[in-house]
mmCIF file of C-alpha atoms and ligand atoms in Angstrom:
data_model
loop_
_atom_site.group_PDB
_atom_site.id
_atom_site.type_symbol
_atom_site.label_atom_id
_atom_site.label_comp_id
_atom_site.label_asym_id
_atom_site.label_seq_id
_atom_site.Cartn_x
_atom_site.Cartn_y
_atom_site.Cartn_z
ATOM 1 C CA MET A 1 0.000 0.000 0.000
ATOM 2 C CA ILE A 2 1.223 3.483 -0.866
ATOM 3 C CA LEU A 3 0.738 6.399 1.547
ATOM 4 C CA VAL A 4 0.191 9.718 -0.194
ATOM 5 C CA VAL A 5 0.620 12.616 2.205
ATOM 6 C CA GLY A 6 -1.091 15.695 0.819
ATOM 7 C CA GLY A 7 -3.113 13.619 -1.642
ATOM 8 C CA ALA A 8 -6.079 16.027 -1.492
ATOM 9 C CA GLY A 9 -4.023 18.874 -2.932
ATOM 10 C CA TYR A 10 -3.622 19.903 -6.535
ATOM 11 C CA ILE A 11 -0.640 17.765 -7.557
ATOM 12 C CA GLY A 12 -1.238 15.013 -4.983
ATOM 13 C CA SER A 13 -4.792 14.385 -6.181
ATOM 14 C CA HIS A 14 -3.627 14.018 -9.785
ATOM 15 C CA VAL A 15 -0.981 11.507 -8.719
ATOM 16 C CA VAL A 16 -3.557 9.567 -6.682
ATOM 17 C CA LYS A 17 -5.758 9.334 -9.777
ATOM 18 C CA GLU A 18 -2.934 7.606 -11.691
ATOM 19 C CA LEU A 19 -1.758 5.556 -8.734
ATOM 20 C CA VAL A 20 -5.125 3.932 -7.884
ATOM 21 C CA GLU A 21 -5.008 2.213 -11.289
ATOM 22 C CA LYS A 22 -2.002 0.174 -10.091
ATOM 23 C CA GLU A 23 -1.750 0.238 -6.296
ATOM 24 C CA GLN A 24 -3.768 0.400 -3.116
ATOM 25 C CA VAL A 25 -3.577 3.977 -1.924
ATOM 26 C CA ILE A 26 -4.132 5.734 1.390
ATOM 27 C CA VAL A 27 -4.253 9.520 1.510
ATOM 28 C CA LEU A 28 -3.375 11.562 4.587
ATOM 29 C CA ASP A 29 -4.324 15.221 4.354
ATOM 30 C CA ASN A 30 -5.286 17.849 6.932
ATOM 31 C CA LEU A 31 -7.398 19.666 4.300
ATOM 32 C CA SER A 32 -5.770 22.983 5.199
ATOM 33 C CA THR A 33 -5.385 23.689 1.487
ATOM 34 C CA GLY A 34 -6.586 20.431 -0.074
ATOM 35 C CA HIS A 35 -10.137 19.370 -0.911
ATOM 36 C CA ARG A 36 -11.737 16.088 0.109
ATOM 37 C CA ASN A 37 -13.665 15.882 -3.182
ATOM 38 C CA LEU A 38 -10.442 15.862 -5.231
ATOM 39 C CA VAL A 39 -9.450 12.482 -3.751
ATOM 40 C CA ASP A 40 -10.331 9.524 -5.966
ATOM 41 C CA ASP A 41 -12.992 7.277 -4.375
ATOM 42 C CA ARG A 42 -10.777 4.217 -4.745
ATOM 43 C CA ALA A 43 -8.269 5.610 -2.191
ATOM 44 C CA VAL A 44 -8.660 5.332 1.588
ATOM 45 C CA PHE A 45 -8.863 8.848 3.039
ATOM 46 C CA VAL A 46 -7.631 9.880 6.497
ATOM 47 C CA GLN A 47 -7.945 13.452 7.682
ATOM 48 C CA GLY A 48 -4.919 14.190 9.827
ATOM 49 C CA ASP A 49 -1.619 15.954 10.100
ATOM 50 C CA LEU A 50 1.820 14.789 9.066
ATOM 51 C CA GLY A 51 3.327 16.703 11.975
ATOM 52 C CA ASN A 52 1.164 14.738 14.419
ATOM 53 C CA LYS A 53 2.889 11.553 15.514
ATOM 54 C CA ALA A 54 -0.370 9.959 16.702
ATOM 55 C CA ASP A 55 -2.036 10.460 13.292
ATOM 56 C CA LEU A 56 0.958 8.873 11.593
ATOM 57 C CA LYS A 57 1.223 5.988 14.044
ATOM 58 C CA SER A 58 -2.371 4.958 13.591
ATOM 59 C CA ILE A 59 -1.819 4.742 9.822
ATOM 60 C CA PHE A 60 1.468 2.851 9.981
ATOM 61 C CA GLU A 61 0.048 0.449 12.553
ATOM 62 C CA THR A 62 -3.117 -0.220 10.550
ATOM 63 C CA TYR A 63 -1.866 -0.449 6.973
ATOM 64 C CA PRO A 64 1.128 -2.219 5.388
ATOM 65 C CA ILE A 65 2.810 0.854 3.933
ATOM 66 C CA GLN A 66 5.469 0.069 1.331
ATOM 67 C CA ALA A 67 6.281 3.581 0.188
ATOM 68 C CA VAL A 68 5.395 7.174 0.995
ATOM 69 C CA MET A 69 4.842 10.066 -1.408
ATOM 70 C CA HIS A 70 4.971 13.467 0.253
ATOM 71 C CA PHE A 71 3.131 16.407 -1.324
ATOM 72 C CA ALA A 72 1.891 18.223 1.764
ATOM 73 C CA ALA A 73 3.554 21.602 1.954
ATOM 74 C CA ASN A 74 3.035 25.323 1.745
ATOM 75 C CA SER A 75 4.310 26.434 -1.625
ATOM 76 C CA LEU A 76 3.955 30.173 -2.132
ATOM 77 C CA VAL A 77 7.164 32.111 -2.600
ATOM 78 C CA GLY A 78 5.685 35.487 -1.621
ATOM 79 C CA GLU A 79 4.014 34.132 1.506
ATOM 80 C CA SER A 80 7.224 32.383 2.544
ATOM 81 C CA VAL A 81 9.097 35.698 2.466
ATOM 82 C CA LYS A 82 6.445 37.291 4.716
ATOM 83 C CA ASN A 83 5.931 34.311 7.023
ATOM 84 C CA PRO A 84 9.027 32.077 7.044
ATOM 85 C CA MET A 85 8.061 30.531 10.395
ATOM 86 C CA LYS A 86 5.065 28.832 8.751
ATOM 87 C CA TYR A 87 7.314 27.385 6.049
ATOM 88 C CA TYR A 88 9.971 26.026 8.376
ATOM 89 C CA GLN A 89 7.276 24.603 10.670
ATOM 90 C CA ASN A 90 5.075 22.965 8.042
ATOM 91 C CA ASN A 91 7.603 22.079 5.365
ATOM 92 C CA VAL A 92 10.622 21.158 7.468
ATOM 93 C CA ALA A 93 9.631 20.328 11.072
ATOM 94 C CA ALA A 94 6.483 18.385 10.133
ATOM 95 C CA THR A 95 8.363 16.512 7.409
ATOM 96 C CA LEU A 96 10.984 15.501 9.966
ATOM 97 C CA THR A 97 8.215 13.973 12.078
ATOM 98 C CA LEU A 98 7.007 12.062 9.014
ATOM 99 C CA LEU A 99 10.516 10.855 8.194
ATOM 100 C CA GLU A 100 11.136 9.824 11.789
ATOM 101 C CA THR A 101 7.974 7.702 11.700
ATOM 102 C CA ILE A 102 8.933 6.171 8.361
ATOM 103 C CA VAL A 103 12.291 5.124 9.767
ATOM 104 C CA ASP A 104 10.658 3.815 12.990
ATOM 105 C CA TYR A 105 8.298 1.610 10.980
ATOM 106 C CA GLY A 106 10.995 0.395 8.588
ATOM 107 C CA VAL A 107 9.461 1.900 5.425
ATOM 108 C CA LYS A 108 12.226 2.121 2.838
ATOM 109 C CA HIS A 109 10.878 4.169 -0.063
ATOM 110 C CA PHE A 110 10.092 7.875 -0.189
ATOM 111 C CA ILE A 111 9.162 10.269 -2.993
ATOM 112 C CA PHE A 112 9.488 13.946 -2.245
ATOM 113 C CA SER A 113 7.917 16.946 -3.993
ATOM 114 C CA SER A 114 10.640 19.513 -4.356
ATOM 115 C CA THR A 115 10.924 22.596 -6.486
ATOM 116 C CA ALA A 116 12.847 24.643 -9.022
ATOM 117 C CA ALA A 117 13.023 27.246 -6.238
ATOM 118 C CA THR A 118 15.890 25.223 -4.720
ATOM 119 C CA TYR A 119 18.157 26.553 -7.499
ATOM 120 C CA GLY A 120 17.829 30.254 -6.695
ATOM 121 C CA ILE A 121 19.101 32.354 -9.601
ATOM 122 C CA PRO A 122 20.907 29.950 -11.907
ATOM 123 C CA ASN A 123 22.945 31.505 -14.701
ATOM 124 C CA VAL A 124 22.283 28.797 -17.270
ATOM 125 C CA GLU A 125 19.712 28.469 -20.054
ATOM 126 C CA LEU A 126 18.561 25.021 -18.985
ATOM 127 C CA ILE A 127 18.865 24.004 -15.343
ATOM 128 C CA THR A 128 20.334 20.553 -14.754
ATOM 129 C CA GLU A 129 20.202 18.715 -11.441
ATOM 130 C CA ASP A 130 23.889 19.344 -10.791
ATOM 131 C CA CYS A 131 23.481 23.143 -10.905
ATOM 132 C CA PRO A 132 24.283 24.720 -7.528
ATOM 133 C CA THR A 133 21.331 25.018 -5.151
ATOM 134 C CA ASN A 134 21.212 28.526 -3.670
ATOM 135 C CA PRO A 135 17.546 29.242 -2.947
ATOM 136 C CA ILE A 136 16.628 32.920 -2.605
ATOM 137 C CA ASN A 137 13.459 32.548 -0.550
ATOM 138 C CA PRO A 138 12.337 30.613 2.548
ATOM 139 C CA TYR A 139 10.109 28.315 0.465
ATOM 140 C CA GLY A 140 13.062 27.136 -1.638
ATOM 141 C CA ARG A 141 15.237 26.826 1.474
ATOM 142 C CA SER A 142 12.599 24.759 3.289
ATOM 143 C CA LYS A 143 12.487 22.271 0.390
ATOM 144 C CA LEU A 144 16.269 22.113 0.087
ATOM 145 C CA MET A 145 16.565 21.383 3.822
ATOM 146 C CA VAL A 146 14.366 18.319 3.376
ATOM 147 C CA GLU A 147 16.432 17.198 0.380
ATOM 148 C CA GLN A 148 19.513 17.415 2.584
ATOM 149 C CA MET A 149 17.805 15.454 5.366
ATOM 150 C CA LEU A 150 16.921 12.750 2.847
ATOM 151 C CA ALA A 151 20.533 12.417 1.722
ATOM 152 C CA ASP A 152 21.599 11.982 5.360
ATOM 153 C CA PHE A 153 18.773 9.516 6.062
ATOM 154 C CA ALA A 154 19.790 7.433 3.052
ATOM 155 C CA VAL A 155 23.296 7.042 4.461
ATOM 156 C CA ALA A 156 22.316 6.534 8.099
ATOM 157 C CA TYR A 157 19.071 4.531 7.817
ATOM 158 C CA GLY A 158 19.123 3.102 4.300
ATOM 159 C CA LEU A 159 16.117 5.169 3.178
ATOM 160 C CA ASN A 160 15.682 5.035 -0.607
ATOM 161 C CA TYR A 161 14.270 8.191 -2.126
ATOM 162 C CA VAL A 162 13.498 10.124 -5.271
ATOM 163 C CA VAL A 163 13.358 13.914 -5.131
ATOM 164 C CA LEU A 164 11.295 15.490 -7.916
ATOM 165 C CA ARG A 165 11.984 19.170 -8.495
ATOM 166 C CA TYR A 166 8.863 20.565 -10.137
ATOM 167 C CA PHE A 167 8.949 23.596 -12.328
ATOM 168 C CA ASN A 168 5.552 25.334 -12.801
ATOM 169 C CA ALA A 169 2.734 22.804 -12.488
ATOM 170 C CA ALA A 170 -0.429 23.763 -14.356
ATOM 171 C CA GLY A 171 -3.441 22.312 -16.180
ATOM 172 C CA ALA A 172 -6.190 19.916 -15.154
ATOM 173 C CA HIS A 173 -7.021 16.224 -15.505
ATOM 174 C CA GLU A 174 -8.429 15.104 -18.880
ATOM 175 C CA SER A 175 -11.478 13.593 -17.142
ATOM 176 C CA GLY A 176 -12.557 17.091 -16.103
ATOM 177 C CA GLU A 177 -13.059 15.730 -12.576
ATOM 178 C CA ILE A 178 -10.119 17.396 -10.857
ATOM 179 C CA GLY A 179 -8.059 20.524 -11.418
ATOM 180 C CA GLU A 180 -6.327 23.449 -9.751
ATOM 181 C CA ASP A 181 -8.332 24.911 -6.893
ATOM 182 C CA HIS A 182 -6.292 27.099 -4.563
ATOM 183 C CA ASN A 183 -7.866 29.523 -2.169
ATOM 184 C CA PRO A 184 -6.617 32.191 -2.358
ATOM 185 C CA GLU A 185 -5.328 31.631 -5.885
ATOM 186 C CA THR A 186 -1.889 33.110 -6.561
ATOM 187 C CA HIS A 187 -0.698 31.186 -9.642
ATOM 188 C CA LEU A 188 -0.445 32.813 -12.996
ATOM 189 C CA ILE A 189 -2.488 30.557 -15.302
ATOM 190 C CA PRO A 190 -5.552 30.120 -13.046
ATOM 191 C CA LEU A 191 -5.525 33.848 -12.265
ATOM 192 C CA ILE A 192 -5.538 34.735 -15.973
ATOM 193 C CA LEU A 193 -8.344 32.244 -16.671
ATOM 194 C CA GLN A 194 -10.407 33.481 -13.719
ATOM 195 C CA HIS A 195 -9.975 37.005 -15.074
ATOM 196 C CA LEU A 196 -11.046 35.885 -18.564
ATOM 197 C CA LEU A 197 -14.122 34.295 -16.981
ATOM 198 C CA GLY A 198 -15.027 37.649 -15.483
ATOM 199 C CA GLN A 199 -14.203 36.656 -11.906
ATOM 200 C CA ARG A 200 -11.353 39.165 -11.590
ATOM 201 C CA GLU A 201 -11.123 42.684 -12.978
ATOM 202 C CA LYS A 202 -7.638 42.329 -14.471
ATOM 203 C CA ILE A 203 -4.416 40.372 -14.422
ATOM 204 C CA ALA A 204 -1.322 41.868 -12.800
ATOM 205 C CA VAL A 205 2.094 41.326 -14.364
ATOM 206 C CA PHE A 206 4.671 41.390 -11.587
ATOM 207 C CA GLY A 207 7.674 43.260 -12.962
ATOM 208 C CA THR A 208 8.602 44.329 -16.481
ATOM 209 C CA ASP A 209 12.282 45.112 -15.909
ATOM 210 C CA TYR A 210 13.708 41.607 -15.638
ATOM 211 C CA ASP A 211 16.689 40.647 -17.773
ATOM 212 C CA THR A 212 14.543 38.707 -20.258
ATOM 213 C CA PRO A 213 13.571 39.535 -23.872
ATOM 214 C CA ASP A 214 10.226 41.160 -22.940
ATOM 215 C CA GLY A 215 11.191 42.125 -19.374
ATOM 216 C CA THR A 216 8.754 39.693 -17.683
ATOM 217 C CA CYS A 217 9.699 36.507 -15.806
ATOM 218 C CA ILE A 218 10.210 33.283 -17.711
ATOM 219 C CA ARG A 219 8.976 29.980 -16.319
ATOM 220 C CA ASP A 220 8.716 26.373 -17.492
ATOM 221 C CA TYR A 221 5.075 25.222 -17.339
ATOM 222 C CA ILE A 222 4.444 21.503 -16.975
ATOM 223 C CA HIS A 223 1.122 19.677 -17.092
ATOM 224 C CA VAL A 224 0.059 18.129 -13.808
ATOM 225 C CA THR A 225 -0.634 14.759 -15.497
ATOM 226 C CA ASP A 226 2.915 14.735 -16.864
ATOM 227 C CA LEU A 227 4.081 15.326 -13.290
ATOM 228 C CA ALA A 228 1.828 12.535 -12.047
ATOM 229 C CA LYS A 229 3.282 10.059 -14.536
ATOM 230 C CA ALA A 230 6.803 10.865 -13.358
ATOM 231 C CA HIS A 231 5.770 9.872 -9.822
ATOM 232 C CA ILE A 232 4.560 6.488 -11.034
ATOM 233 C CA LEU A 233 7.895 5.888 -12.792
ATOM 234 C CA ALA A 234 9.833 7.034 -9.728
ATOM 235 C CA LEU A 235 7.842 4.673 -7.515
ATOM 236 C CA GLU A 236 8.496 1.744 -9.866
ATOM 237 C CA ALA A 237 12.204 2.588 -9.905
ATOM 238 C CA LEU A 238 12.317 2.485 -6.103
ATOM 239 C CA LEU A 239 10.167 -0.619 -5.642
ATOM 240 C CA THR A 240 12.116 -2.618 -8.239
ATOM 241 C CA GLY A 241 15.470 -1.491 -6.828
ATOM 242 C CA LYS A 242 16.419 0.226 -10.098
ATOM 243 C CA LYS A 243 17.125 3.377 -8.075
ATOM 244 C CA LYS A 244 18.195 3.855 -4.467
ATOM 245 C CA THR A 245 18.458 7.636 -4.473
ATOM 246 C CA ALA A 246 17.828 10.144 -7.253
ATOM 247 C CA VAL A 247 17.048 13.791 -7.863
ATOM 248 C CA TYR A 248 15.192 14.759 -11.034
ATOM 249 C CA ASN A 249 13.908 17.969 -12.594
ATOM 250 C CA LEU A 250 10.420 17.904 -14.059
ATOM 251 C CA GLY A 251 9.784 20.506 -16.724
ATOM 252 C CA ASN A 252 9.100 20.925 -20.429
ATOM 253 C CA GLY A 253 12.483 22.436 -21.198
ATOM 254 C CA LEU A 254 10.670 25.416 -22.717
ATOM 255 C CA GLY A 255 10.464 28.848 -21.156
ATOM 256 C CA TYR A 256 7.519 31.223 -21.530
ATOM 257 C CA SER A 257 7.366 34.788 -20.262
ATOM 258 C CA VAL A 258 4.407 36.077 -18.265
ATOM 259 C CA LYS A 259 3.362 38.086 -21.331
ATOM 260 C CA GLU A 260 3.549 34.988 -23.554
ATOM 261 C CA VAL A 261 1.429 33.008 -21.100
ATOM 262 C CA ILE A 262 -1.215 35.754 -21.126
ATOM 263 C CA GLU A 263 -1.154 35.790 -24.955
ATOM 264 C CA THR A 264 -1.562 32.008 -25.097
ATOM 265 C CA CYS A 265 -4.518 32.192 -22.688
ATOM 266 C CA GLU A 266 -6.078 34.843 -24.926
ATOM 267 C CA LYS A 267 -5.571 32.612 -27.955
ATOM 268 C CA VAL A 268 -7.035 29.505 -26.298
ATOM 269 C CA THR A 269 -10.048 31.293 -24.863
ATOM 270 C CA GLY A 270 -10.643 33.811 -27.648
ATOM 271 C CA ARG A 271 -10.946 36.523 -24.975
ATOM 272 C CA LYS A 272 -8.876 39.646 -24.354
ATOM 273 C CA ALA A 273 -7.192 40.295 -21.001
ATOM 274 C CA VAL A 274 -6.949 43.594 -19.157
ATOM 275 C CA ILE A 275 -3.354 43.795 -17.954
ATOM 276 C CA GLU A 276 -1.924 45.869 -15.124
ATOM 277 C CA TYR A 277 1.855 46.166 -14.968
ATOM 278 C CA THR A 278 3.041 46.314 -11.365
ATOM 279 C CA ASP A 279 6.232 46.040 -9.308
ATOM 280 C CA ARG A 280 8.195 42.839 -8.989
ATOM 281 C CA ARG A 281 7.001 40.243 -6.493
ATOM 282 C CA PRO A 282 9.738 39.621 -3.878
ATOM 283 C CA GLY A 283 11.610 36.343 -4.260
ATOM 284 C CA ASP A 284 11.035 35.809 -8.023
ATOM 285 C CA PRO A 285 14.049 34.797 -10.150
ATOM 286 C CA ALA A 286 13.981 36.112 -13.748
ATOM 287 C CA ARG A 287 14.157 32.762 -15.505
ATOM 288 C CA LEU A 288 13.640 29.133 -14.453
ATOM 289 C CA VAL A 289 13.675 26.532 -17.214
ATOM 290 C CA ALA A 290 14.442 22.854 -16.697
ATOM 291 C CA SER A 291 16.540 20.330 -18.441
ATOM 292 C CA SER A 292 14.650 17.082 -17.812
ATOM 293 C CA GLN A 293 17.127 15.018 -19.761
ATOM 294 C CA LYS A 294 18.193 13.036 -16.702
ATOM 295 C CA ILE A 295 14.758 11.561 -15.943
ATOM 296 C CA GLU A 296 14.185 11.028 -19.675
ATOM 297 C CA GLU A 297 17.353 8.965 -19.904
ATOM 298 C CA GLU A 298 17.071 7.118 -16.604
ATOM 299 C CA LEU A 299 13.314 6.496 -16.266
ATOM 300 C CA GLY A 300 11.996 7.098 -19.794
ATOM 301 C CA TRP A 301 9.792 10.037 -18.776
ATOM 302 C CA LYS A 302 8.929 12.820 -21.173
ATOM 303 C CA ALA A 303 6.561 15.773 -20.876
ATOM 304 C CA GLU A 304 3.743 15.400 -23.378
ATOM 305 C CA TYR A 305 1.611 18.522 -22.991
ATOM 306 C CA SER A 306 2.461 21.832 -24.704
ATOM 307 C CA LEU A 307 1.660 25.180 -23.048
ATOM 308 C CA GLU A 308 -1.395 25.501 -25.266
ATOM 309 C CA GLN A 309 -2.674 22.049 -24.240
ATOM 310 C CA ILE A 310 -1.996 22.842 -20.582
ATOM 311 C CA ILE A 311 -4.085 26.001 -20.857
ATOM 312 C CA GLU A 312 -6.843 24.218 -22.819
ATOM 313 C CA SER A 313 -7.215 21.617 -20.051
ATOM 314 C CA ALA A 314 -7.178 24.316 -17.359
ATOM 315 C CA TRP A 315 -9.766 26.354 -19.283
ATOM 316 C CA ARG A 316 -12.134 23.343 -19.463
ATOM 317 C CA TRP A 317 -11.798 22.876 -15.695
ATOM 318 C CA HIS A 318 -12.251 26.544 -14.813
ATOM 319 C CA ARG A 319 -15.316 26.944 -17.036
ATOM 320 C CA GLN A 320 -16.965 23.904 -15.464
ATOM 321 C CA HIS A 321 -16.100 24.805 -11.885
ATOM 322 C CA SER A 322 -16.321 28.577 -11.875
HETATM 323 N N1 UDP B 1 2.850 36.275 -11.899
HETATM 324 C C1 UDP B 1 2.338 37.484 -12.352
HETATM 325 N N2 UDP B 1 1.086 37.854 -11.942
HETATM 326 C C2 UDP B 1 0.323 37.085 -11.110
HETATM 327 C C3 UDP B 1 0.837 35.859 -10.667
HETATM 328 C C4 UDP B 1 2.115 35.480 -11.087
HETATM 329 O O1 UDP B 1 3.011 38.215 -13.092
HETATM 330 O O2 UDP B 1 -0.787 37.501 -10.778
HETATM 331 C C5 UDP B 1 4.193 35.856 -12.339
HETATM 332 C C6 UDP B 1 5.159 35.559 -11.209
HETATM 333 O O3 UDP B 1 5.841 36.719 -10.820
HETATM 334 C C7 UDP B 1 6.082 34.522 -11.854
HETATM 335 C C8 UDP B 1 5.160 33.780 -12.826
HETATM 336 O O4 UDP B 1 4.039 34.623 -13.028
HETATM 337 O O5 UDP B 1 7.084 35.159 -12.599
HETATM 338 C C9 UDP B 1 4.681 32.451 -12.280
HETATM 339 O O6 UDP B 1 4.197 32.657 -10.978
HETATM 340 P P1 UDP B 1 3.375 31.578 -10.171
HETATM 341 O O7 UDP B 1 2.966 32.211 -8.879
HETATM 342 O O8 UDP B 1 2.310 31.012 -11.043
HETATM 343 O O9 UDP B 1 4.421 30.391 -9.927
HETATM 344 P P2 UDP B 1 5.880 30.377 -9.229
HETATM 345 O O10 UDP B 1 6.862 30.644 -10.352
HETATM 346 O O11 UDP B 1 5.920 31.400 -8.150
HETATM 347 O O12 UDP B 1 5.991 28.988 -8.710
#
């Protein structure tokens, strides 16, 4: 049985949807940002907290857990700059409690949701996993700290793990059943689509003076189902012993500026956005684009969705659930 911590969240729920086709799944989520109705009916659901030893114990004592996937975290760069305590508490301290329990119960396999924010401001076109990690905000630091704990736990306790460094997750499941539903929403693509649905007056562009061709930030947008498939491959690699420890980037290898994303949303929806150009948002690097060559070569993963397809799937979801 596979324990998915944070399986009611955006990315976790998409992974659960793939995983239930192959494995028995139990989801632990405190529903602080997740939604119960995003969890596939075939998974066992437990409402509880990964920082609460008693919640964890009751799961590990009841179910034969083979591997743990850990999605539960706070993930907003801006918020982490304003409230670092929350990030170190929820992303680092609570994860340590989870890892301690995993070691206590002899579980050997762990998949960790990490982030491009661990790299900081890389001065390369395409970021590879061996680029230096110098995060520039508490969110990125909190994720890097867990990566470092995992490396130490592998040596000391024989924990096998795969770290997946996501670039910008976006889009919704093809079934139309689940999609991105943050409250408050802070991510670019859902904010643009909500604006184009008439739910917001305008879309703000945070900074136009970055060192990029059009002055706005460049990011690598990756469909959430592509991310989900990478988790299935990572799990197989751990369970079959193909991998003991690994760190992989997950991106498309293509960078789009904020302006280009807005233009693509306009094209997909056939609607025109009202744009407000504002100051930079603290903690944002100018450009983050992945090389995902390593996971392609080692696990045979490849991103399938283009930016346009990502936005089309998100648009279907937002129109149905607005
Ligand atoms: N962004 C923006 N306006 C918004 C929200 C985001 O210009 O209302 C920019 C943000 O500064 C970043 C990019 O869009 O350069 C992607 O931001 P998002 O919050 O979606 O993801 P992040 O890169 O922080 O993980």
